[in-house]
Structure formats: C-alpha cells, structure tokens
XYZ file of C-alpha atoms in Angstrom:
546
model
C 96.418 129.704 229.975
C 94.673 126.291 228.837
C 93.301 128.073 225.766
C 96.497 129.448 225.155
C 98.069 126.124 225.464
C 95.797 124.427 223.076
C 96.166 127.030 220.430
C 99.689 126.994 220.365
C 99.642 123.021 219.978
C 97.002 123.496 216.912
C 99.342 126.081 215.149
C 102.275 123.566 215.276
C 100.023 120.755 214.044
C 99.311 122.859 211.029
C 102.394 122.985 209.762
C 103.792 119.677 210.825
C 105.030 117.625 208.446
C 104.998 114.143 209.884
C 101.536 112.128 209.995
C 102.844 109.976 213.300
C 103.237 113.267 215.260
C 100.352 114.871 213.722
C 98.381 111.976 214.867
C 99.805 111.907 218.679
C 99.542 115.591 219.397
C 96.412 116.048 217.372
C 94.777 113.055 220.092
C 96.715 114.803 222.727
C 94.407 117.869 222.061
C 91.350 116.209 221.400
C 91.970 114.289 224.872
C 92.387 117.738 226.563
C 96.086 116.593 228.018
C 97.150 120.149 229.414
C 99.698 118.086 231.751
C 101.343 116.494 228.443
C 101.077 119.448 226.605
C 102.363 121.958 228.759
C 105.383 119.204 228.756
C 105.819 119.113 224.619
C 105.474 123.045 224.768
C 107.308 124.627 228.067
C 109.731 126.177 225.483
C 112.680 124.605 222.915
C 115.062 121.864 222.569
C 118.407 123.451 223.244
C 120.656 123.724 220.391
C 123.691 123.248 222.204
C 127.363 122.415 221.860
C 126.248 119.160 221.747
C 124.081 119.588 219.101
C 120.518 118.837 219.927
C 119.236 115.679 221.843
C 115.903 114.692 223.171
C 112.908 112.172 223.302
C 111.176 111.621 220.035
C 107.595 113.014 219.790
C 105.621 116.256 218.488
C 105.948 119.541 220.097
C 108.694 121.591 220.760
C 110.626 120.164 223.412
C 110.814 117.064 221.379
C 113.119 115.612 218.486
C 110.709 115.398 215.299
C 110.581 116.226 211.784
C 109.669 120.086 212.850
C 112.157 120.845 214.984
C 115.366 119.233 212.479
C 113.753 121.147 209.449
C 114.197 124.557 211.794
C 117.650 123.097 213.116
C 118.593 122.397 209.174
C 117.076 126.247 208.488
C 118.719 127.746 211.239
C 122.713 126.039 209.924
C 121.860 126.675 206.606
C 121.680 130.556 207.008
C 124.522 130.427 209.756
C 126.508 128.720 206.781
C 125.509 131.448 204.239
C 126.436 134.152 206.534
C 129.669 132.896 206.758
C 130.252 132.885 203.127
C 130.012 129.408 202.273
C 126.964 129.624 200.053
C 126.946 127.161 197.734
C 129.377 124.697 200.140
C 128.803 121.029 200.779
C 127.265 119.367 203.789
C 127.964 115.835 204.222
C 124.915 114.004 205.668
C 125.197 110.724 208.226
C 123.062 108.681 210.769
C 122.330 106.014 212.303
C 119.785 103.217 212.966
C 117.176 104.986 215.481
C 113.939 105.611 214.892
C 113.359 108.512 212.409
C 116.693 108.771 212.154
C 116.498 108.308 207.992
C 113.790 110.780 207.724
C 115.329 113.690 209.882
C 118.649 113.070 207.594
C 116.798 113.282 204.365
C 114.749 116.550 205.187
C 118.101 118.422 206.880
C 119.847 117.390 203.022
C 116.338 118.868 201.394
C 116.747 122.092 203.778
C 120.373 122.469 202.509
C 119.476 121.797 198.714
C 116.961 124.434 199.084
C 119.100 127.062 200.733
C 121.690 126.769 198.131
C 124.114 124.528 199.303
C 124.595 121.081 198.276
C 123.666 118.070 200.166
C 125.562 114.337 200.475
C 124.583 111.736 202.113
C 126.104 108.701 203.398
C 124.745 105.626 201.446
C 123.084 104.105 204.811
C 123.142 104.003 208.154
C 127.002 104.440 209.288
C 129.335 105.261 212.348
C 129.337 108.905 213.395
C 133.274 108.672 212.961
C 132.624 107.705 208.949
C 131.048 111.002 208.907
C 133.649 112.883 210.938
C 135.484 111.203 208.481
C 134.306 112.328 205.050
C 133.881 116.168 206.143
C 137.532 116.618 205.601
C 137.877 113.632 203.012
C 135.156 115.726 200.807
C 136.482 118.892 201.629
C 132.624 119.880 203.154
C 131.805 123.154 204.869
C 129.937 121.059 207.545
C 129.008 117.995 208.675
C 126.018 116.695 210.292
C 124.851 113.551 212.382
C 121.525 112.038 213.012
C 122.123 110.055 216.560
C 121.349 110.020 219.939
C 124.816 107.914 220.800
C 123.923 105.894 223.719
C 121.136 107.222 224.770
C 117.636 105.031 225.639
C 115.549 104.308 222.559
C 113.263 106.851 222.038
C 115.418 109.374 221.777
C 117.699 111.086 218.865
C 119.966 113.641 218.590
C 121.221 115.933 216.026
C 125.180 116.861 216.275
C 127.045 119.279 213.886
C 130.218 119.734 212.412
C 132.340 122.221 211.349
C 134.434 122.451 207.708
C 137.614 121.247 209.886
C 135.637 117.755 210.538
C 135.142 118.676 214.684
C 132.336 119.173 216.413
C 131.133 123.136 217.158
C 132.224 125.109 220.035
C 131.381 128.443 220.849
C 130.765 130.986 219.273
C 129.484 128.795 216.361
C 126.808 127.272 219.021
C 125.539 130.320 219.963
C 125.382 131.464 216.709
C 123.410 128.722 214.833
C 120.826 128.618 217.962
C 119.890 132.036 217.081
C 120.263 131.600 213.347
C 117.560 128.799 214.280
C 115.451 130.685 216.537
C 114.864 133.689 213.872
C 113.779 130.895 211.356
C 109.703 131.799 210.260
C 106.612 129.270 209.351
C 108.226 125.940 207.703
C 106.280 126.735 204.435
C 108.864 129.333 204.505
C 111.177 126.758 204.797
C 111.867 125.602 200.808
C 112.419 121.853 200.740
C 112.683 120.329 197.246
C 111.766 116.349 196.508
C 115.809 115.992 195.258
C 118.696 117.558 194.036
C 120.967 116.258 196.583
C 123.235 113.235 196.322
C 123.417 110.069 197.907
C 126.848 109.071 198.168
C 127.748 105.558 197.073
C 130.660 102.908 198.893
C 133.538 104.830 198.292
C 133.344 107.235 200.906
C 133.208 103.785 203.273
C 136.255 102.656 201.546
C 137.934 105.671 201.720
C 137.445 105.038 205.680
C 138.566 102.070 206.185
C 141.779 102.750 203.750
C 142.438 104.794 206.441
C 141.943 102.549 209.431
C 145.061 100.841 208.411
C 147.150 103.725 209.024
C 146.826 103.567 212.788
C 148.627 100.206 212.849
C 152.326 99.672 212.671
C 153.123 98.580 209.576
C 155.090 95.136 210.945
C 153.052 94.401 213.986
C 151.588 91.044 214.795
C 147.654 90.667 214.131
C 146.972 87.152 216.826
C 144.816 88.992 219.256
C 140.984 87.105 219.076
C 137.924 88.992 220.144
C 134.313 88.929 220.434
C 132.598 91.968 219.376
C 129.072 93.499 220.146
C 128.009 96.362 218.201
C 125.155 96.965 221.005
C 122.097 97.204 218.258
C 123.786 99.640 216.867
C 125.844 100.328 213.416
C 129.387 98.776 213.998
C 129.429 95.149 213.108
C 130.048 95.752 209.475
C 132.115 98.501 209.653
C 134.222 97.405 212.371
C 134.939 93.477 211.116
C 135.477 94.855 207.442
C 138.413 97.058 209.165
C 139.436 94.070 211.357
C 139.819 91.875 208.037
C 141.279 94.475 206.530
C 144.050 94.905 209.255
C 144.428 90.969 208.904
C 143.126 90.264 212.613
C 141.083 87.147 213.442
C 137.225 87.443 212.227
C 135.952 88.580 215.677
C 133.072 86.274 217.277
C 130.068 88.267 217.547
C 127.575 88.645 220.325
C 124.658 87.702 217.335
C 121.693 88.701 219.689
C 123.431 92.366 219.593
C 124.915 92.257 215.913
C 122.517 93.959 213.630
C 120.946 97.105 213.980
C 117.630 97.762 216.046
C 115.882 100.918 217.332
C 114.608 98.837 220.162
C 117.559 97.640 221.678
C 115.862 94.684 223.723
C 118.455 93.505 225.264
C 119.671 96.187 227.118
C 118.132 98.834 229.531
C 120.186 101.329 227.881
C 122.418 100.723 224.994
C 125.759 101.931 226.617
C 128.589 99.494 227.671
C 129.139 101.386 231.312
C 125.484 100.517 232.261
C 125.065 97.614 234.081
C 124.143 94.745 232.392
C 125.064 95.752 229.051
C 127.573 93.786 228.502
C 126.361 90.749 230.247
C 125.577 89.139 226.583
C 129.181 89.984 225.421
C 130.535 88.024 228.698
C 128.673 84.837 228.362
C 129.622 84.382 224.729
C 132.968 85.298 225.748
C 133.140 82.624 228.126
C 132.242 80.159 225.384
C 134.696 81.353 222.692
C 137.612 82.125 224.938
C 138.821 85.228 223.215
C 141.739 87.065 224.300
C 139.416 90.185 224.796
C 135.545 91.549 224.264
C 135.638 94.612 222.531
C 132.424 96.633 222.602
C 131.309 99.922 220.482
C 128.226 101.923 221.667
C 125.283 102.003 218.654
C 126.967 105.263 216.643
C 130.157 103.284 217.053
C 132.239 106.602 218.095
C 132.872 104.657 221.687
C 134.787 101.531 222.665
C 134.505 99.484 225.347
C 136.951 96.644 226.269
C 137.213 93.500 228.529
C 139.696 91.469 229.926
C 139.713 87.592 231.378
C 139.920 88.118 235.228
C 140.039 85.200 237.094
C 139.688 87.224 240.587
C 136.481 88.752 239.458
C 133.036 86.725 239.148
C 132.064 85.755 236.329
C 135.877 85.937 234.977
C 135.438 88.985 232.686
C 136.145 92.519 233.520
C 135.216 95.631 231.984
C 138.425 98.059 232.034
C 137.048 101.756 232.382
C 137.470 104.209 230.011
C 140.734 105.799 231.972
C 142.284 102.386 231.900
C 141.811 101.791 227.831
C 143.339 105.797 227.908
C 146.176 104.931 229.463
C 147.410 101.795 227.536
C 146.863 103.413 224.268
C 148.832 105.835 225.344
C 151.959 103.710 226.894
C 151.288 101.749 223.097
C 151.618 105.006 221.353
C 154.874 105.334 223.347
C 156.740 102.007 222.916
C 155.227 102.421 218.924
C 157.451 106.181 218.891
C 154.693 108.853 219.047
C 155.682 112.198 218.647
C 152.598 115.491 219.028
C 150.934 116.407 221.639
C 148.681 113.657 224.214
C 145.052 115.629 225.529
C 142.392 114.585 227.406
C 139.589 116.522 228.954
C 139.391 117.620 232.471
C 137.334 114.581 233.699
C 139.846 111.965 232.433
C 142.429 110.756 234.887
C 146.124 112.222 235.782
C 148.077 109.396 234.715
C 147.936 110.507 231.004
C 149.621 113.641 231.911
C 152.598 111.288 233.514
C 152.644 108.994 230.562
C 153.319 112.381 228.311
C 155.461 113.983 230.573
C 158.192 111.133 231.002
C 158.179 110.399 227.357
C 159.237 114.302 227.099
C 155.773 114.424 224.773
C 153.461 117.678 224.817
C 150.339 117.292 227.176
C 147.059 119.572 227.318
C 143.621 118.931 229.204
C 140.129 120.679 228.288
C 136.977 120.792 229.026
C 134.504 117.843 228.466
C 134.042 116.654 225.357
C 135.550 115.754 221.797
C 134.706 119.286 220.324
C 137.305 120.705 222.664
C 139.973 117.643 222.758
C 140.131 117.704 218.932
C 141.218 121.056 218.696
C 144.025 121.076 221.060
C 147.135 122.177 218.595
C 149.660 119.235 217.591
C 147.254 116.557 218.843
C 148.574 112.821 218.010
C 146.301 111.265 220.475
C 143.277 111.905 222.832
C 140.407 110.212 224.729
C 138.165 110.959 227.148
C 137.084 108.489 230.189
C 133.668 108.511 228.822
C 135.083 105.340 226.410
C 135.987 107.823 223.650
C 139.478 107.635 222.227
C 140.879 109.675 219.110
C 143.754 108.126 217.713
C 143.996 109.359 214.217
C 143.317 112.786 214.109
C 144.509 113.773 211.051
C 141.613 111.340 209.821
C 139.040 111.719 212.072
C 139.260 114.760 214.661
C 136.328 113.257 217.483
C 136.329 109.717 219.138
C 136.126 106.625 216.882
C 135.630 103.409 218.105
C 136.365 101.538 215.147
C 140.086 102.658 214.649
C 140.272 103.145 218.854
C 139.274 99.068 218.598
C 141.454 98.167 216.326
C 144.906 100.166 217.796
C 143.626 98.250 221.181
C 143.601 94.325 219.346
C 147.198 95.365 217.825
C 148.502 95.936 221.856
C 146.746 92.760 223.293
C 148.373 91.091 219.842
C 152.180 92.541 220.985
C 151.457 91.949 225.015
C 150.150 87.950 223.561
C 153.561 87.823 221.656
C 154.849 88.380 224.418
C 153.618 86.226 227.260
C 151.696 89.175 228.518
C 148.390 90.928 229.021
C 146.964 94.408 229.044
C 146.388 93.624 233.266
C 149.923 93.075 232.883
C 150.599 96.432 231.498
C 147.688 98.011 233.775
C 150.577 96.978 236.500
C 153.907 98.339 234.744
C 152.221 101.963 234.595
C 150.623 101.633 238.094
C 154.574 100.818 239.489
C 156.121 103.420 237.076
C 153.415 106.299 237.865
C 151.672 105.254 241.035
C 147.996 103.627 241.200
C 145.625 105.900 239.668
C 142.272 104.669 240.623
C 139.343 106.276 239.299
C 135.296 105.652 239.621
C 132.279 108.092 238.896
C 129.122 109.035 241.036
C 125.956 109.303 238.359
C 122.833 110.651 239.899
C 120.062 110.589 236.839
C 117.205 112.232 237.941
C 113.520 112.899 236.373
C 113.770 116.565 237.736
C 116.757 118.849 236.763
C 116.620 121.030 239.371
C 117.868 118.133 241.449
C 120.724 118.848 239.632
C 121.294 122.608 240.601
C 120.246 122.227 244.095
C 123.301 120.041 244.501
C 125.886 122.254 242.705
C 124.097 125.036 244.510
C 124.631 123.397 247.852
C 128.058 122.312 246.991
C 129.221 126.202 245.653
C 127.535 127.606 248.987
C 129.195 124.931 251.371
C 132.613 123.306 249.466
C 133.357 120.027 251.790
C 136.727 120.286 253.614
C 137.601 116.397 253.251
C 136.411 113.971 251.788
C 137.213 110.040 252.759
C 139.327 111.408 255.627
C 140.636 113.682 252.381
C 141.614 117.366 253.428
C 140.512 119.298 250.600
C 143.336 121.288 249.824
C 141.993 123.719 246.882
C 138.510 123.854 245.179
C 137.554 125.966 242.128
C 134.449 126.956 240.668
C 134.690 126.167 236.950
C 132.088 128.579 235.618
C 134.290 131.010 236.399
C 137.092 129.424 233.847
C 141.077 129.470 234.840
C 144.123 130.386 233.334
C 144.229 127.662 230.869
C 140.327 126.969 230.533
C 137.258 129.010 229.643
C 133.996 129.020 231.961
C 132.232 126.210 232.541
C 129.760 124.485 234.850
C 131.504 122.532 237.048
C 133.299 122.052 240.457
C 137.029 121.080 241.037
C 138.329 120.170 244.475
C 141.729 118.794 244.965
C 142.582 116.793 248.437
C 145.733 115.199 249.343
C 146.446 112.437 246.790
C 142.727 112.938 244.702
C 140.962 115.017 242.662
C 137.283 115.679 242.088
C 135.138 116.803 239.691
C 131.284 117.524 239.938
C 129.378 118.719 236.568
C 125.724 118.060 234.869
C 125.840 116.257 231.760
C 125.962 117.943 229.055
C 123.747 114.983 226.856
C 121.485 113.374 229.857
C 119.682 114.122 232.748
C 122.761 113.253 234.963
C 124.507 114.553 237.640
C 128.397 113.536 237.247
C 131.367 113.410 239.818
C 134.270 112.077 238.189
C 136.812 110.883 241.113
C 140.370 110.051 241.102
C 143.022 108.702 243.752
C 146.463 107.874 243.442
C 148.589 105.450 245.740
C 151.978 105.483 245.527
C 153.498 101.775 244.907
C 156.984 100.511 245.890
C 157.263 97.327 244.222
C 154.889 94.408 242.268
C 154.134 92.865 246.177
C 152.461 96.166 246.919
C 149.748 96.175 244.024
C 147.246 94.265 245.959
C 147.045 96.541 248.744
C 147.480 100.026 246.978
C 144.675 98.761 244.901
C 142.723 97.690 248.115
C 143.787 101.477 249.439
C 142.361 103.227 246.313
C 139.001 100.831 246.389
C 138.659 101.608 249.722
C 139.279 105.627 249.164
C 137.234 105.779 246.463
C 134.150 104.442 248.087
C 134.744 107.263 250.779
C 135.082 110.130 248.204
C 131.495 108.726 246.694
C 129.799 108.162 250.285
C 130.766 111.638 251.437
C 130.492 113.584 248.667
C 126.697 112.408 248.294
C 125.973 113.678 251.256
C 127.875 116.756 250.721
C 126.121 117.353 247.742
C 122.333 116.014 249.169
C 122.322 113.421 246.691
C-alpha cells in the first residue's frame, strides 16, 4: 500500500509542471509522509456544478497547475464534441495565489485544442467575465477564483456560450471528458497564440452598469466601500463615478488586492469580524451606508446606521438586500419574472405576487436562478443579487451595489431609510425573519451523519413549531429536480437543511414569519421572530446531532 502510495506520487511529479509543487511533494516523498500523501492522493477534485474548488498544493485532491491543465483538457474536448471547434473562450481571474498561472495554461490548453483563447487584461470581477461571454459572443467562459473562500484555496468555475454557469448534463459531461484525458505531454500547450484582451472589454462593462439605473434618479447616497482584498475597488468606484454617485470612502487597509487577506479570518462579509474594518471607518466618515463586495466582487454586502445596535452599524442579511431591490424594482415599474433559489426567504414571492409580476424559486445557486425564463431580477440570500440579466446572467456585486446606492439616494430624498422600508414590507407582507445554522467541520461525514439522522428521524416541531410537512429533496418535486437537501414546513416557518455545495459546511437556512397589525407592533413581532428563530436553531441542532 505504502509502495503503492509513493509510486503514484513519483509518477505525478514527473509530469508536473510547476517547480513550487514539484518541490513540496517531491520533500513530501523524500520525508516518507504516507499520512500527507494518502491526503493529496485519496482520489480527485470534483469537477462539479460548481466548477472545481479546493486548497492549493500538489497532488490530486489539490488545485495546481496539473489538475487545471486536465480541467482545461477535459472542456476543451467537451467543447469540440459539441461542435464548437474552433469557438472562443473568454479567460478571467482574480487576485489569489496562482490564480494568473492556472488562467494562462487553461488559454494555452484551448489554443492547442483548436479553439481560441481571450483573456481579460488583469485581474477582474467574475461578473466582467460573465459579462464578456455574451458581449464576445464566446462558446464558454471560464473563471480562476475561489470567491470567498480562505486563502489558500482557488477554484475553477465554467461557463456556458449563454454567459451562465453549467448545470447538468454539461457537469457530468465535462467531468468525464476530464477524467478520460491521458499523460499531460499529451496535453499540447503552445508558448502563445492566444490573445490578451485590452480595456475595452472593461468599458464595455461598465457602459453597461449604467443601464440598471433610472435614467432621472437622484445620485446623493455616500458610502464607504471595502473590496475585502479582493478585485472590486477599481471596478466598482469607476462604475460609481460613472453613475455620478459620491466617490465612496474606502476601507484603505482592505482596498487593493492581496492573496493573504490579513485582515480577515476569512474574506467573506457574513463571517464575523469581517466587516469590523468597514464599521470603524464608517463611524468616522458618517456615510449613509457601507457597501461591501466579497474578493471576486460577484457578492454584495450592505450596512445600515443602527442606533439600537452596538457599535451603531448593522449588517442587513442577504434576504433583507433581496427584498428592497425588489420593492425598488417595483416602485421603478419592473415587468419579467422575480426568482430566487429555494434557500432565499418567502417574502420575495409576496413582493412578486402583489405587483401581479411572475415568480419562480430553484435550487441553490446562480447556475439555476439565471436560467429561470423571463427573469428581470434574482438573488440569492447568500449576498448574491442579479439585476441585469440581459448583461450579466449570475450575481454581480458591482451593478447589485450600485442599484442599492440609487434606493438609499430616493429613500434620502425622501426623509427616509432602507430600515424604513425594511418596515413598510414587514407591515404590508408580515415579518419575515430569517437566520442560518453553519456547522463547518474538518470531517465530511459529519455532514451525512446529520442528514442521515435527520432523513431516518424528521423532528415533529421545532421551537414549539409543529412540523406540518417535510420533504426529502433528493428525491426532486413537481417543480424541482433532485437534490440533496431537507425541507420541513411548520406553522408560520420553513426550513431547509443542505451541505454546501463550495465548503465544508453544513447549512440550515431558517425562516419565520409574524404577522404585524400596525407600526406599534414591529418591536414585538421582531422580538417574536428573534425569539423563534433561536428555537428553530437550538432544536434543530440537536435534532440533527450537531
């Protein structure tokens, strides 16, 4: 077994291409580290609907040069067999680490298979990419990032010619296109022959940004902005000049890119602590709102002035951001269809429904949302809002950022505030009050222990709760196909239990809604829901031996 183990780690050091992981696995053999090595080579990275995401290192089950040049194979000859020899792939990524080199060999991959290659001219927002796949008329699309996830890892996500992410059967059918790819000599890489796109494609983008704005609405709203070490500032104040809003105040310890980023345990504005930065140079500008992206800019976080919370910031969650674009949309005239994906709270479903607009829910994630037919607007509660699709069809914080300055700038005009808002949809829908459980664990079978347990022994009630239906989503419904998850509904909630699809995570997504009578009774419905919601989390835990 040992012997088998070190051989198999010698034959991948042969043919890998990068000196830094030569040199770590090459001292990880001489040093006789079966543990480690048994680690790097206990099979594959996944290539997944989401693409392909892991820690950076050699082997296998790591992201490195070897395993994007077989990912790059493996598209390439899905993209042949589908007839688009000879098609362009449009090239993007971000700031990580390797990042640059696993973008240039996946455009030397396609140059050699016979397609062409373009590049974006440096390290850009995933939605610039998203972007210029339709905007170039390419047959795919991919991006080099990891999103939010902790430093030393990247990710590899691809598009399809209609600028979305894949879905199955396209998944399914790269992974094996990828699987039956030989030796990497085999692999023809050239030194060029691809192009590296210049500005243009950038300015294209943010031409576009201005489109999601009304054309006569008022531009006051001041904000500081952290791009969260990642690849926003630019982007996002170019757009905000652009669209004629004040020059945002920056959080400058968090402005410029860095594959480190030290001042944050993970680089994702839900994490505690994350934005702490954002909120203390907040409280010295006195902005009218912190807007945050994550480091491939695709998310947005925002924050309001509170004076009943410490520290007099608070971070609106993702279902709360959903839910004002959407009553924005409204008042602005929107006419399509409103989607969101299964996780994402009710109330968007009530927003669409009284303003007689189309409504659809999917399963998790962009790739799904973005395909919905008709779709003017979606978001997800996971900070991810899409809000021009006929531009970009995945989440973009950028133009999400900029649609949420031009509400805080009419609410301002007004005498108003987006907490103010928060309240006219809590009166005119009822209090929808949502928090998540997140169990990340070191072990995965953590995770199917508990959605074992949970499928063999469904709770009754939760929080006092009777459970009034629960569904098994792997074996899909009417209106959605299989997946892994768990759906209970109780009397005024919902829950919904699921493993990550990007992290080692365990997710419950919970929602409860209290009906409200008049402005006097916000403090206690919200009280109510607080007070539910904590219930939900406690008992579910133990429901779930978490």
């Amino acid at each position: 077994m040992q012997h088998d183990l070190i051989a198999q780690a010698r034959t991948w050091l042969a043919e890998d291409p990068d000196p830094e992981t030569r040199d770590e696995l090459a001292a990880l053999i001489d040093a006789g580290d079966t543990a480690e090595l048994a680690a790097r080579f206990a099979g594959t990275l996944q290539f997944g609907t989401a693409g392909l995401r892991g820690e950076l290192g050699a082997g296998p089950m790591r992201m490195n040069r070897s395993v994007v040049i077989r990912a790059a194979a493996g598209l390439a000859a899905y993209l042949k067999a589908q007839g688009e020899e000879g098609g362009l792939v449009v090239i993007g990524y971000d700031a990580r680490y390797k990042s640059a080199d696993f973008a240039r060999d996946t455009a030397a991959v396609m140059t050699g298979a016979g397609l062409r290659a373009a590049v974006l001219p440096r390290p850009l927002p995933t939605p610039v990419l998203a972007y210029a796949i339709r905007h170039l008329g390419a047959v795919a699309g991919v991006e080099v990032t990891a999103s939010h996830n902790p430093p030393r890892d990247n990710g590899y996500k691809v598009y399809l010619g209609d600028g979305s992410q894949i879905v199955p059967p396209a998944d399914g059918e790269i992974a094996a296109a990828i699987a039956a790819v030989g030796p990497l000599a085999g692999v023809v890489r050239p030194e060029d022959g691809w192009e590296t796109l210049g500005e243009e494609v950038l300015d294209a983008y943010l031409a576009r940004t201005d489109a999601v704005l009304a054309a006569d609405s008022p531009r006051t709203a001041r904000t500081v902005y952290t791009a969260m070490h990642g690849v926003g500032t630019s982007v996002l104040t170019a757009a905000f000049a652009r669209a004629g809003f004040p020059e945002p105040v920056l959080v400058t310890e968090q402005a410029e890119p860095d594959p480190a980023f030290p001042t944050v345990a993970f680089p994702n504005p839900e994490e505690p602590g994350a934005m702490d930065l954002a909120f203390a140079t907040a409280r010295r500008a006195a902005p009218d709102l912190i807007i945050a992206n994550d480091p491939d800019a695709d998310r947005c976080a925002v924050a309001v002035p509170d004076t009943s919370v410490e520290g007099g910031w608070r971070m609106l969650r993702g279902d709360e951001v959903g839910a004002l674009l959407a009553a924005h949309l409204v008042e602005r005239g929107a006419t399509g269809v409103f989607a969101e994906s299964i996780v994402s709270s009710s109330l968007l479903g009530r927003i669409a429904e009284k303003a007689g607009l189309g409504y659809e829910e999917t399963l998790t994630g962009f790739k799904w949302i973005a395909r919905v037919e008709g779709l003017r607007y979606g978001y997800e509660e996971a900070l991810g809002y899409c809000v021009d699709p006929e531009g970009v069809r995945d989440k973009d914080g950028i133009t999400a950022a900029l649609l949420v300055a031009e509400l805080a700038s009419v609410l301002k005009e007004q005498g108003r505030t987006l907490l103010d808002l928060l309240d006219d949809l809590a009166l005119a829908h009822g209090l929808h009050a949502t928090d998540q459980l997140s169990v990340r664990v070191e072990d995965l079978s953590v995770i199917a222990d508990a959605m074992a347990r949970l499928r063999e022994q469904p709770p009754t009630a939760l929080a006092g709760l009777a459970v009034t239906s629960a569904e098994d989503l792997s074996r899909g419904t009417d209106r959605l196909p299989p997946t892994d998850g768990l759906r209970y509904h109780l009397e005024g909630a919902r829950v919904i239990v699921r493993p990550s699809g990007t992290e080692p995570k365990l997710k419950c997504y919970l929602e409860v809604v209290v009906p409200v009578a008049d402005p006097a009774g916000l403090p206690a419905a919200r009280a109510r829901g607080a007070e539910l919601l904590a219930g939900i989390k406690r008992d579910l835990a133990t429901a779930a031996g978490i």
